[in-house]
Short mmCIF file of C-alpha atoms and ligand atoms in Angstrom, two decimals:
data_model
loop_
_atom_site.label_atom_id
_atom_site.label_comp_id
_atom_site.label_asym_id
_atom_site.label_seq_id
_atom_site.Cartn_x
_atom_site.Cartn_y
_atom_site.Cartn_z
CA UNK A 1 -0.03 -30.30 -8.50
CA UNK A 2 3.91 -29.85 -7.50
CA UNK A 3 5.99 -27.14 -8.85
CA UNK A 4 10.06 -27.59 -8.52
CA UNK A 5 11.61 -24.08 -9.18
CA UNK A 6 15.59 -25.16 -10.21
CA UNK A 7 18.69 -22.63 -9.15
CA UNK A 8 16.78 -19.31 -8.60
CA UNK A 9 18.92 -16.86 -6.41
CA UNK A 10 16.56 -17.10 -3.21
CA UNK A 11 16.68 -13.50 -1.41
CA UNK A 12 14.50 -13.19 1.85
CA UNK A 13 14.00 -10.14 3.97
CA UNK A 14 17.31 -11.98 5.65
CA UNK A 15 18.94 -14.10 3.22
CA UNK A 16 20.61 -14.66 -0.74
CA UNK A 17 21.34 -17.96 -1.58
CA UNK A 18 21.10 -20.25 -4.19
CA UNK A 19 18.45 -23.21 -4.00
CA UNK A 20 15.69 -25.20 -5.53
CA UNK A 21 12.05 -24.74 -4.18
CA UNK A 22 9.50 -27.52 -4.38
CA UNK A 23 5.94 -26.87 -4.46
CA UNK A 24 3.13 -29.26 -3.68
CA UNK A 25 -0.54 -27.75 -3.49
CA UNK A 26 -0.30 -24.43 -1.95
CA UNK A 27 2.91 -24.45 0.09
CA UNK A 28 6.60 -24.88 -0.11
CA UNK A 29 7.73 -28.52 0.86
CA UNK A 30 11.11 -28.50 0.32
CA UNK A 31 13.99 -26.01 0.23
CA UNK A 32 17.44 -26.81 -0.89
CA UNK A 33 20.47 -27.59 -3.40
CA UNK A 34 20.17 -30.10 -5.86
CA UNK A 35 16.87 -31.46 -5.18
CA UNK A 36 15.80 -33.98 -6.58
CA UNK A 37 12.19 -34.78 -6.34
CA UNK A 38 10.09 -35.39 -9.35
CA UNK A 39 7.26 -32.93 -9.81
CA UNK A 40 4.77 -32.10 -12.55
CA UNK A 41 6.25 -29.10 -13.20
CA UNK A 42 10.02 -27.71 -13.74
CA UNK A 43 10.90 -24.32 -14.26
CA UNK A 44 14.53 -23.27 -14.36
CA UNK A 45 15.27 -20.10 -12.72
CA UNK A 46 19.15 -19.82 -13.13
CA UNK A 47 20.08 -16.39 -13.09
CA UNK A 48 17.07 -14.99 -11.75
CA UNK A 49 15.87 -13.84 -8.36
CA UNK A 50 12.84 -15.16 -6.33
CA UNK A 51 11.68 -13.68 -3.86
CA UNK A 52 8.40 -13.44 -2.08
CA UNK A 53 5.43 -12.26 -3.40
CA UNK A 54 5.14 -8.55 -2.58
CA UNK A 55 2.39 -7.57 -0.39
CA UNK A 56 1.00 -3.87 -0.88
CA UNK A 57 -0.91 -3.17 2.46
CA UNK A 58 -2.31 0.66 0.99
CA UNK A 59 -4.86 0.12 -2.02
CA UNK A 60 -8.67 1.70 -2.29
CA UNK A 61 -10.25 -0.89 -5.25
CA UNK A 62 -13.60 0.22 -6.20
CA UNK A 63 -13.97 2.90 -3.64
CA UNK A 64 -16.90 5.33 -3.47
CA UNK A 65 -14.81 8.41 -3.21
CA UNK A 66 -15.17 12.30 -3.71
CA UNK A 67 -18.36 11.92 -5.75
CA UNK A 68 -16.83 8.93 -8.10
CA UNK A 69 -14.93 5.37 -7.21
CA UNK A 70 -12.02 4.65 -7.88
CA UNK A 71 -11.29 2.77 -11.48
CA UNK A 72 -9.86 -0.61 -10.62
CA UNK A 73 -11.95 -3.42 -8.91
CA UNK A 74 -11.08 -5.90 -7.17
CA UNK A 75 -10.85 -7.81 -10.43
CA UNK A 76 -8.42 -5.58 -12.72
CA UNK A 77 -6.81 -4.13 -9.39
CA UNK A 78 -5.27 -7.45 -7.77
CA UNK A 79 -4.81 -9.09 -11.59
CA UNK A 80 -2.58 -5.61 -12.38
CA UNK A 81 -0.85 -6.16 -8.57
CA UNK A 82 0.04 -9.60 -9.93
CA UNK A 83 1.96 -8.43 -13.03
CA UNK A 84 3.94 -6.50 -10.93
CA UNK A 85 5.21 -8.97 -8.50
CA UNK A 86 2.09 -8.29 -6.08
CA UNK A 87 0.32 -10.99 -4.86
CA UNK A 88 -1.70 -9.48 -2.09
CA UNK A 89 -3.41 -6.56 -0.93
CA UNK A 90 -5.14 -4.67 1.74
CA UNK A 91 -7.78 -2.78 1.13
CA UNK A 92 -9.70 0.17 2.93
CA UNK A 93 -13.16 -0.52 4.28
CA UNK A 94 -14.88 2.98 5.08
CA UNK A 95 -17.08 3.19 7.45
CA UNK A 96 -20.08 5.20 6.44
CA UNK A 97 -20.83 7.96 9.11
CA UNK A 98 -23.85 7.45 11.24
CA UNK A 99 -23.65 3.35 9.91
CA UNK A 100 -21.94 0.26 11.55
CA UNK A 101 -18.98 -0.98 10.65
CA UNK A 102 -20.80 -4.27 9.65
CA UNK A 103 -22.80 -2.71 7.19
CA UNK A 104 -19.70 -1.47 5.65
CA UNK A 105 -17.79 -4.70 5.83
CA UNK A 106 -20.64 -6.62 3.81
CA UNK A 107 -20.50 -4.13 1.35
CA UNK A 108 -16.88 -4.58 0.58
CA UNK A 109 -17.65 -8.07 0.99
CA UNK A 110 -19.64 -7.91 -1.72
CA UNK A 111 -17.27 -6.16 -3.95
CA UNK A 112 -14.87 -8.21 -3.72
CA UNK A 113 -16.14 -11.84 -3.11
CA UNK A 114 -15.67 -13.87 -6.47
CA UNK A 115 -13.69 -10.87 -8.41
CA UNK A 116 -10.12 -10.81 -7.24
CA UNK A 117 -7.36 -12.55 -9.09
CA UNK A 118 -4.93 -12.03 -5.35
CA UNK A 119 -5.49 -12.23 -2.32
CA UNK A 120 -6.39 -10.00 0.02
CA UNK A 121 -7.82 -8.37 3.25
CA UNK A 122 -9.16 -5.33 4.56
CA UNK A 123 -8.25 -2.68 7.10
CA UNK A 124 -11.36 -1.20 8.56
CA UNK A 125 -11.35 2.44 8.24
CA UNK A 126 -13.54 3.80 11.61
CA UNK A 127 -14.86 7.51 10.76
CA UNK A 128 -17.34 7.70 13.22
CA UNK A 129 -16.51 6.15 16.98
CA UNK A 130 -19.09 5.89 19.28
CA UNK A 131 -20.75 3.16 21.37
CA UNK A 132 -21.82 1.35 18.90
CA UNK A 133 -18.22 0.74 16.81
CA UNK A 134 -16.58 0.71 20.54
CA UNK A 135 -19.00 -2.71 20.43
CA UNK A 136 -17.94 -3.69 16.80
CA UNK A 137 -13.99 -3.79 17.42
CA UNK A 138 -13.53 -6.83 18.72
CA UNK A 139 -16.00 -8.85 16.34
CA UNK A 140 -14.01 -7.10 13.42
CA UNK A 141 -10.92 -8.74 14.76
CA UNK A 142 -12.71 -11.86 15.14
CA UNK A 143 -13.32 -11.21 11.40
CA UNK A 144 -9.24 -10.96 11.00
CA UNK A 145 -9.83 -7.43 10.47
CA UNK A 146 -7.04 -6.93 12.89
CA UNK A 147 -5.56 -2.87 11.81
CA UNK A 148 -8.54 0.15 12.23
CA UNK A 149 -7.61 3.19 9.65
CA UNK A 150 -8.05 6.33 10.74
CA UNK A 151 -8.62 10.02 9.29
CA UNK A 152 -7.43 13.17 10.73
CA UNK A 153 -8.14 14.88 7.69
CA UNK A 154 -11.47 15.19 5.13
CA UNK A 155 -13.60 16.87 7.92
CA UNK A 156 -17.36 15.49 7.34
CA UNK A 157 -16.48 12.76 5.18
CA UNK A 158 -13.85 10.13 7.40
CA UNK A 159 -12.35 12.50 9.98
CA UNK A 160 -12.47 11.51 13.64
CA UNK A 161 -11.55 14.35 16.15
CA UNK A 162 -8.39 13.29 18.85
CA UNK A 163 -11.23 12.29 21.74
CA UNK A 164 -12.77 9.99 19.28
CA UNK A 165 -9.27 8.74 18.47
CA UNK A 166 -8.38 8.24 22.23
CA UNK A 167 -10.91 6.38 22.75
CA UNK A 168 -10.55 4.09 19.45
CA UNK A 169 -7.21 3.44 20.41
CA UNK A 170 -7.78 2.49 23.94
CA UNK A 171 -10.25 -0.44 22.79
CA UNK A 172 -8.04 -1.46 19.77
CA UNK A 173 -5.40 -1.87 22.37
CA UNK A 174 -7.76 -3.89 24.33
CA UNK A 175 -8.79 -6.49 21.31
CA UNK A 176 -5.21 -6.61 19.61
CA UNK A 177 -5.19 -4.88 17.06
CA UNK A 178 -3.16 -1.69 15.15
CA UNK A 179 -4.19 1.58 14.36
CA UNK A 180 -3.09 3.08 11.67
CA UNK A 181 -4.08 6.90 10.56
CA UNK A 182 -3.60 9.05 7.62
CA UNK A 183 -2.16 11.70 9.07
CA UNK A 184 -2.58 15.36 8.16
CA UNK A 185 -4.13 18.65 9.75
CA UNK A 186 -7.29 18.37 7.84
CA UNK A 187 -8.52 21.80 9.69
CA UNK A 188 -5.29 24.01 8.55
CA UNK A 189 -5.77 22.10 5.23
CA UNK A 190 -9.64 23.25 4.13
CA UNK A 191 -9.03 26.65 5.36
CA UNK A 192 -5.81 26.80 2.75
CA UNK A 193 -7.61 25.33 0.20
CA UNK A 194 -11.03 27.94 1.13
CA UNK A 195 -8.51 30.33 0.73
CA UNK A 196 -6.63 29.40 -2.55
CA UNK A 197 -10.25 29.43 -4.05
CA UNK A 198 -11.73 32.97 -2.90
CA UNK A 199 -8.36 34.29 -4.50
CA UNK A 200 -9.30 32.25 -7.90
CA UNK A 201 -6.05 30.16 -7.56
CA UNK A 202 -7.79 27.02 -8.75
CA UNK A 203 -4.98 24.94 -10.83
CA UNK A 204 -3.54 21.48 -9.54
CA UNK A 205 -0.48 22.96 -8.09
CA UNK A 206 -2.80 24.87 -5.41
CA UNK A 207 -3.95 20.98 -4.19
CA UNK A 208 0.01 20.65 -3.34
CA UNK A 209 0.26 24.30 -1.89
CA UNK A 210 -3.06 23.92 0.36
CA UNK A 211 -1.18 20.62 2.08
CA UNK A 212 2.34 21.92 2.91
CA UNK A 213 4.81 19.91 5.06
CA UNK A 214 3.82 21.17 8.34
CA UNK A 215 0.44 19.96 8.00
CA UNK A 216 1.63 16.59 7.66
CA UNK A 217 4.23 16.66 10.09
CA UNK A 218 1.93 18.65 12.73
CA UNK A 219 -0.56 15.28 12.24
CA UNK A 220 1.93 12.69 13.01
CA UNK A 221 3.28 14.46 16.39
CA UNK A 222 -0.07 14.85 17.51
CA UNK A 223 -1.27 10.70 16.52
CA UNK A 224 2.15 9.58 17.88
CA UNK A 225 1.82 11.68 21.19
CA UNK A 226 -1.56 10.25 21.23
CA UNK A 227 -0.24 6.59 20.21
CA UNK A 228 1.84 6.32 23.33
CA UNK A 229 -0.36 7.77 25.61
CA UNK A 230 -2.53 4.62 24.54
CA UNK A 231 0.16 2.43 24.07
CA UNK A 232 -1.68 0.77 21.18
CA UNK A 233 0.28 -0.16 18.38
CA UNK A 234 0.61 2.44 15.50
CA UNK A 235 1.20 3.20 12.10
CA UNK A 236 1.08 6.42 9.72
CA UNK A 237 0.08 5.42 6.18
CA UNK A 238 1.79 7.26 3.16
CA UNK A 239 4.23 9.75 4.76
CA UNK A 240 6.23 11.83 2.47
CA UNK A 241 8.11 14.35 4.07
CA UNK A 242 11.11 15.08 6.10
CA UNK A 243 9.16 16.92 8.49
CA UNK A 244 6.57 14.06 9.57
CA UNK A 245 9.46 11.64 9.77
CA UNK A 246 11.83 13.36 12.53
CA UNK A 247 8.25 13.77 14.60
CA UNK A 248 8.38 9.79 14.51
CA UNK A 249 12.09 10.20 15.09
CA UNK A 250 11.30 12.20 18.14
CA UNK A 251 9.33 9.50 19.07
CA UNK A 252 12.24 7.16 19.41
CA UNK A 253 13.58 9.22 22.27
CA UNK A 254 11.40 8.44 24.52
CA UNK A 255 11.41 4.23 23.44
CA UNK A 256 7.96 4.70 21.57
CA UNK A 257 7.77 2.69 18.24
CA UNK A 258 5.54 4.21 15.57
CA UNK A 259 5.63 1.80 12.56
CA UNK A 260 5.79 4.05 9.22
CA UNK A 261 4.61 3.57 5.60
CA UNK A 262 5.83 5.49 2.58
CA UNK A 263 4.81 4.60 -1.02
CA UNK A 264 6.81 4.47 -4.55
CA UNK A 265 5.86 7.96 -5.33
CA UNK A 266 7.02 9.88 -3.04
CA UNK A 267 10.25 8.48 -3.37
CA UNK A 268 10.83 8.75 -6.76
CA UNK A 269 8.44 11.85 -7.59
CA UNK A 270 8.29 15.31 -6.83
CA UNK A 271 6.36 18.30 -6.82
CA UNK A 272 6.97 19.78 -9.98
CA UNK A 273 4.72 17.77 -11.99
CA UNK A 274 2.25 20.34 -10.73
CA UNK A 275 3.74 23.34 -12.58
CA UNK A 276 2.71 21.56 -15.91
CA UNK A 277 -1.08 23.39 -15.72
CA UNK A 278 -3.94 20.08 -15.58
CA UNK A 279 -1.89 17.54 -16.40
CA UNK A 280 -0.94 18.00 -12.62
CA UNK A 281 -4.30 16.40 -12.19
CA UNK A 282 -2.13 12.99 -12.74
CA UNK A 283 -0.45 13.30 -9.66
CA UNK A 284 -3.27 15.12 -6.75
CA UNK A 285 -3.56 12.76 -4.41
CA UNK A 286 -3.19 13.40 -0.63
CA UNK A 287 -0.54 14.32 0.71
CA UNK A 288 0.90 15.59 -2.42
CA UNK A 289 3.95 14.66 -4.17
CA UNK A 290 7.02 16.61 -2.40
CA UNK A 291 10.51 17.94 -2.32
CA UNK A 292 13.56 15.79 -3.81
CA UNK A 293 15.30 16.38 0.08
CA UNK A 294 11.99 15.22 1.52
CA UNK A 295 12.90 12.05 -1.03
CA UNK A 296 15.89 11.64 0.25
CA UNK A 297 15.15 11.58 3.73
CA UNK A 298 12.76 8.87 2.52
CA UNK A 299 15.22 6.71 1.43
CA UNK A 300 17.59 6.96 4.49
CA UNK A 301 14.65 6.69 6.55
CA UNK A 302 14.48 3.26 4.93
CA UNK A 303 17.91 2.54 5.94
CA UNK A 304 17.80 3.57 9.17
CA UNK A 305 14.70 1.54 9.82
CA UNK A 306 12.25 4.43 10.75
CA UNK A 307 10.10 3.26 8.04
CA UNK A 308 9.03 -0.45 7.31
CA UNK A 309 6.64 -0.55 4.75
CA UNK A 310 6.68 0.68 0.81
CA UNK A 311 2.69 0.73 -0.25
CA UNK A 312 1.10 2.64 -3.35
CA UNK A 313 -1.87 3.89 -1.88
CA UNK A 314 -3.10 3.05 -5.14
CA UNK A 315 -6.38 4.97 -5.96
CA UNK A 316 -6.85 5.49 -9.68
CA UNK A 317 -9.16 7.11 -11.40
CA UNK A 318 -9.56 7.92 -15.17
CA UNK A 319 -8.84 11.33 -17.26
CA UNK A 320 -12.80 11.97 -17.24
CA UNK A 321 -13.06 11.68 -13.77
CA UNK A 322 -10.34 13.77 -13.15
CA UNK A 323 -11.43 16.12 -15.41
CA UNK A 324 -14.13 16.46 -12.21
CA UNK A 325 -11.66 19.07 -11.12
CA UNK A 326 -11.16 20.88 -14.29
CA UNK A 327 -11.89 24.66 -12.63
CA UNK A 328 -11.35 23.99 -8.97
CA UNK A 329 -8.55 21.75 -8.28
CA UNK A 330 -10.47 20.75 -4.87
CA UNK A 331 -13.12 18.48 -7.38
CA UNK A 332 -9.89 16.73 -8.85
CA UNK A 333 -10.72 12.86 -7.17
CA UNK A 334 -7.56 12.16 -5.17
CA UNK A 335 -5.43 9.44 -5.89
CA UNK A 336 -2.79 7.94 -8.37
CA UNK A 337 -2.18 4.25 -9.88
CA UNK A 338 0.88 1.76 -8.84
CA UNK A 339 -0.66 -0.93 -7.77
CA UNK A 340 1.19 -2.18 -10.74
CA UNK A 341 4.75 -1.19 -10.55
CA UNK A 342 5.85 -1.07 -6.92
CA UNK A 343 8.04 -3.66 -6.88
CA UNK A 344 9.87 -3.02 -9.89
CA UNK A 345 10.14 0.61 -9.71
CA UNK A 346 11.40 -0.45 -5.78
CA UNK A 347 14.37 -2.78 -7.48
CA UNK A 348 15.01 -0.22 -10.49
CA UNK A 349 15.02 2.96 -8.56
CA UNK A 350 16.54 1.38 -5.02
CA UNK A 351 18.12 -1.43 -5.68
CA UNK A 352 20.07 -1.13 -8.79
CA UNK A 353 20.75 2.21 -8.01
CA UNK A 354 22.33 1.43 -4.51
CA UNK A 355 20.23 3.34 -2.35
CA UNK A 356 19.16 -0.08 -0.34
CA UNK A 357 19.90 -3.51 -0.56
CA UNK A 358 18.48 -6.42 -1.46
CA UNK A 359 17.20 -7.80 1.43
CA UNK A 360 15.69 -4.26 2.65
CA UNK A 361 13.96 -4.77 -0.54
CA UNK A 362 12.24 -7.64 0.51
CA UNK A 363 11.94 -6.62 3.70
CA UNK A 364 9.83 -2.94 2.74
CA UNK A 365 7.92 -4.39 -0.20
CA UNK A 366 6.50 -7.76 1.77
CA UNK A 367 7.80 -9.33 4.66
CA UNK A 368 7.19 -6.10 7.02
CA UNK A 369 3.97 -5.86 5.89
CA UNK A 370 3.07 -9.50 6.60
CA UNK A 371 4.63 -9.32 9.64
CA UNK A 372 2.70 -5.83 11.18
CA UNK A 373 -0.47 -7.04 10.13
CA UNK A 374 -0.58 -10.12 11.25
CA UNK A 375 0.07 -12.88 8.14
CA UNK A 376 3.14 -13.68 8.69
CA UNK A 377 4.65 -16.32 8.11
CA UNK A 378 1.87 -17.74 5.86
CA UNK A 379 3.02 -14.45 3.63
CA UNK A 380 5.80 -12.26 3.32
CA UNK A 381 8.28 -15.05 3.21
CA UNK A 382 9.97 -18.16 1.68
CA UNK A 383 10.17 -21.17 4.07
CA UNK A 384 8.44 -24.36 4.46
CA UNK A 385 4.79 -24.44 5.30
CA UNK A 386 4.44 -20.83 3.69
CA UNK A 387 2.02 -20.13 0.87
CA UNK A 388 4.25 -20.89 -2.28
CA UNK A 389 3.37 -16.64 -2.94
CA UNK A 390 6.79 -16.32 -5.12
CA UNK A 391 8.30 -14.04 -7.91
CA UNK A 392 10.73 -14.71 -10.68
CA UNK A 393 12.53 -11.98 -11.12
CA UNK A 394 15.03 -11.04 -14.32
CA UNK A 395 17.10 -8.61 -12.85
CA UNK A 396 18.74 -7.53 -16.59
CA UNK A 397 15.73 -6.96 -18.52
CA UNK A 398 15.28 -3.38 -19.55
CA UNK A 399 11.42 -2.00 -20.38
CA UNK A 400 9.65 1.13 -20.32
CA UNK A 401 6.47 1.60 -18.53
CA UNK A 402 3.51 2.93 -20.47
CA UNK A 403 -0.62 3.21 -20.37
CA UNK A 404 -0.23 0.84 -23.70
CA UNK A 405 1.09 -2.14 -21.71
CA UNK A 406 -0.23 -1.95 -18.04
CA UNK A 407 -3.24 -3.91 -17.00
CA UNK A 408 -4.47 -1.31 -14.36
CA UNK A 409 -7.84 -0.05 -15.53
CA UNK A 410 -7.04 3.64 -16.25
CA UNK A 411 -6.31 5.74 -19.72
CA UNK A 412 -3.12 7.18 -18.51
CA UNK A 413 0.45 6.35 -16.58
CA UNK A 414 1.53 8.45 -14.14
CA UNK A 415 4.93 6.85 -15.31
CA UNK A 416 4.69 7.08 -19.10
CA UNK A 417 8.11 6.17 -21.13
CA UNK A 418 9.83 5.24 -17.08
CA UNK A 419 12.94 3.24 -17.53
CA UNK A 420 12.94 0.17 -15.63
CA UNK A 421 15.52 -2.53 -14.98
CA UNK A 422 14.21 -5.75 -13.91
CA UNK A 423 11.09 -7.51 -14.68
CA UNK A 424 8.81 -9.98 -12.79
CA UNK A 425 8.60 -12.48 -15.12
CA UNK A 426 6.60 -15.48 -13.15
CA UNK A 427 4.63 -14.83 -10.41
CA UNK A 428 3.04 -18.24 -8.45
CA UNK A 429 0.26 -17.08 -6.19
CA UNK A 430 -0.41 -20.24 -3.19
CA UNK A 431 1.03 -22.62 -5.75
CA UNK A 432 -0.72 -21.83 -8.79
CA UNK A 433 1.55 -20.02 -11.60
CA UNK A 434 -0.69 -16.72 -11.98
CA UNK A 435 1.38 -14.58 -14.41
CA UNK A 436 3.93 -15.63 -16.59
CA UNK A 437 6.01 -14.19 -19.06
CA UNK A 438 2.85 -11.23 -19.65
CA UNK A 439 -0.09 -14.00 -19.50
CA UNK A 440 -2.65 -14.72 -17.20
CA UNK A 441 -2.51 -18.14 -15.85
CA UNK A 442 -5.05 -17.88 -13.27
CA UNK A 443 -8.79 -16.85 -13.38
CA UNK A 444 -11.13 -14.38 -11.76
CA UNK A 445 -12.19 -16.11 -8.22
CA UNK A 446 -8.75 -17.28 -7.77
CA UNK A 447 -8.07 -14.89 -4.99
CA UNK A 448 -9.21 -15.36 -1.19
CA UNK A 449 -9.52 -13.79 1.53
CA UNK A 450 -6.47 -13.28 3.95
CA UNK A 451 -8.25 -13.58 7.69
CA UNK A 452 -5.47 -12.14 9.69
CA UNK A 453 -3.89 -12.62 13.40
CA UNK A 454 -4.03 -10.35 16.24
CA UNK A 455 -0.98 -7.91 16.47
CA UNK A 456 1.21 -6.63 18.78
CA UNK A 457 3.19 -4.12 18.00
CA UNK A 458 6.74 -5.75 17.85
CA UNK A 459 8.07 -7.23 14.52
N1 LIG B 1 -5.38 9.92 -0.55
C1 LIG B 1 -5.52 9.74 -1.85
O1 LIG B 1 -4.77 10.32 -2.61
N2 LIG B 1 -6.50 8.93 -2.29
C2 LIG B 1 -7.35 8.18 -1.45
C3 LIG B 1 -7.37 8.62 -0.06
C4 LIG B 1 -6.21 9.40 0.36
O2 LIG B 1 -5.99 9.60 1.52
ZN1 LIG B 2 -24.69 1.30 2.45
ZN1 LIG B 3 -4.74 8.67 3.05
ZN1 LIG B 4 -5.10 5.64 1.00
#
């Protein structure tokens, strides 16, 4: 099978020119003007953009989670990433306390084998180091499980204390690999939120007020401090704050790198979605949705390259589960869906509203990612001998978001009636057209398994 994609404005994390792209099988053959090989397929992209298939490295698909799991599997979570221009994912393993980290990699393993639409591979979240994971690192990485998640928060559940973390990042150093770390005070957090509840305060907006900025901030210090002690490569997950960003800029003056992730939300939403009583419940997930100057030091933080990576940290779950947390906002299941509209709430919001270019674009919604954890440049770009991963983009066309046309599996938006310029229109995942024009080209199965390379910390 050979795709030829005809005058589509090519934009790479680098470049933005105009060229044809020939596909045969799974790759890209042939870049350039005018081409003219014959292939069994045409489709004429003039006045569109392609770019490469965006790569969300923060989702939790089917995850057992605060007494529930979250609503999209690896079949409606990766077939809802594609419509949006998202061809593949990682996920979060977690580690069950007091069990191996094999155990918990079959079980995803058998989640997801057969079911996704995408690709995708798995960080391996470690909540319980000892000297049986210290034994389990390297085979992980032998797994391509190169990139070890961390928790400095949900005490009991997936927190490991800072001599646990020490010690997990002196042996992911060892093997090659990256540790990343959610990265919040999860002590100052459950005695705020102990003591929101013995003075009945028990609505949605006490799950933002029982997580303020310092706690987030305090976290990434304290992992970065502990990051260059170790030397091992590292990266904070979802930050949203001013605060937790200058400790990574303090980082900087003294040469250390800390690779940083943000996600859509945070900076395009803010806190006051929980002043509107329940329906705050939409938007509890951890850390919580902040201030519009923590958004905007988001967005230069972008610019001034102290953050690489857009993810969603997609986690949905439905109204009835959040409804869990109806009277005591510390039941509410944490998370929010985007899986789905990343990348064009990314162009709408930053691109065609000139807060960062095109090519950072491409560079924070896919090529970083491919690049930090190690799939690059079989992903996260558009060259020859790269998976033919590829959107068509229309940058003109105008739609609203809405719960009555997404294809994540959950009963409301967290973006309902959003304005959005630009649309992906085709999406070709390894060769094969997946989505186009709102169809499904592709079937369940279709998506493998990324086995990724050892990293080291410079991209
Ligand atoms: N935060 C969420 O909102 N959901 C899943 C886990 C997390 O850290
Ligand atoms: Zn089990
Ligand atoms: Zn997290
Ligand atoms: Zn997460």
């Amino acid at each position: 099978m050979s795709i030829l994609i005809k005058n589509g404005r090519i934009v790479t994390a680098a470049e933005d020119y105009i060229a044809d792209i020939y596909i045969e099988g799974e790759q890209i053959v042939a870049i350039g003007q005018n081409l003219s090989l014959k292939a069994d397929q045409e489709i004429d992209a003039t006045g569109k953009l392609v770019f490469p298939g965006g790569i969300d490295p923060h989702v939790h698909l089917d995850m057992p989670f605060m007494g529930t799991y979250s609503s999209d599997d690896y079949s409606t979570g990766t077939l809802a990433a594609l419509h949006g221009g998202t061809t593949s994912v990682i996920d979060f393993i977690l580690q069950t306390q007091g069990k191996s980290l094999r155990h918990a990699l079959e079980e995803w393993q058998g989640r997801s084998k057969g079911n996704a639409y995408g690709d995708y591979s798995f960080h391996m979240a470690v909540t319980d180091f000892n000297e049986n994971t210290k034994l389990e690192i390297r085979e992980m990485v032998e797994e391509g499980i190169t990139s070890f998640k961390t928790f400095m928060a949900y005490k009991g559940a997936l927190m490991i204390d800072d001599g646990q973390m020490v010690d997990l990042m002196q042996e992911v150093k060892r093997q090659g690999g990256m540790v990343t770390v959610h990265a919040t005070n999860g002590d100052m957090i459950d005695k705020l939120i102990a003591k929101h509840k013995s003075e009945g305060k028990l609505s949605p907006l006490y799950h933002y007020l029982s997580q303020p900025e310092v706690t987030e901030a305090e976290a990434s210090g304290r992992f970065s401090d502990m990051a260059h002690y170790t030397n091992v490569p590292a990266y904070i997950v979802h930050m949203t704050c001013e605060g937790a960003l200058n400790a990574v800029r303090r980082a900087t003056m003294r040469n250390q790198q800390v690779f940083v992730e943000t996600c859509i939300q945070y900076l395009i939403l803010d806190a006051s979605l929980y002043e509107n009583d329940f329906e705050g419940a939409k938007w509890v997930m951890s850390p919580p949705l902040r201030q519009p100057k923590d958004q905007e030091a988001l967005w230069a933080g972008l610019n001034q390259g102290l953050i690489q990576v857009v993810g969603t940290d997609h986690c949905p779950f439905k109204w009835e589960q959040k409804l869990m947390g109806k009277d005591d906002f510390s039941k509410i299941p944490n998370g929010h869906p985007a899986i789905e509209h990343r990348i064009e709430l990314l162009y709408s919001e930053g691109v065609n509203k000139g807060k960062i270019t095109l090519n950072k674009f491409v560079e924070v919604s896919s090529t970083n990612a491919a690049k930090l954890f190690g799939m690059y440049p079989k992903k996260g770009c558009i060259a020859i001998g790269s998976d033919a991963d590829l959107v068509i983009f229309d940058p003109n066309k105008q739609h609203q978001l809405s719960v009555n046309t997404h294809h994540m599996n959950v009963d409301y938006s967290g973006y309902e009636g959003w304005e959005v310029t630009g649309k992906c229109e085709t999406v070709l995942l390894r060769g094969q057209i997946a989505i186009d024009k709102g169809e499904t080209k592709i079937n369940k199965g279709y998506g493998q398994f990324v086995k990724r390379n050892k990293v080291n910390g410079i991209i």
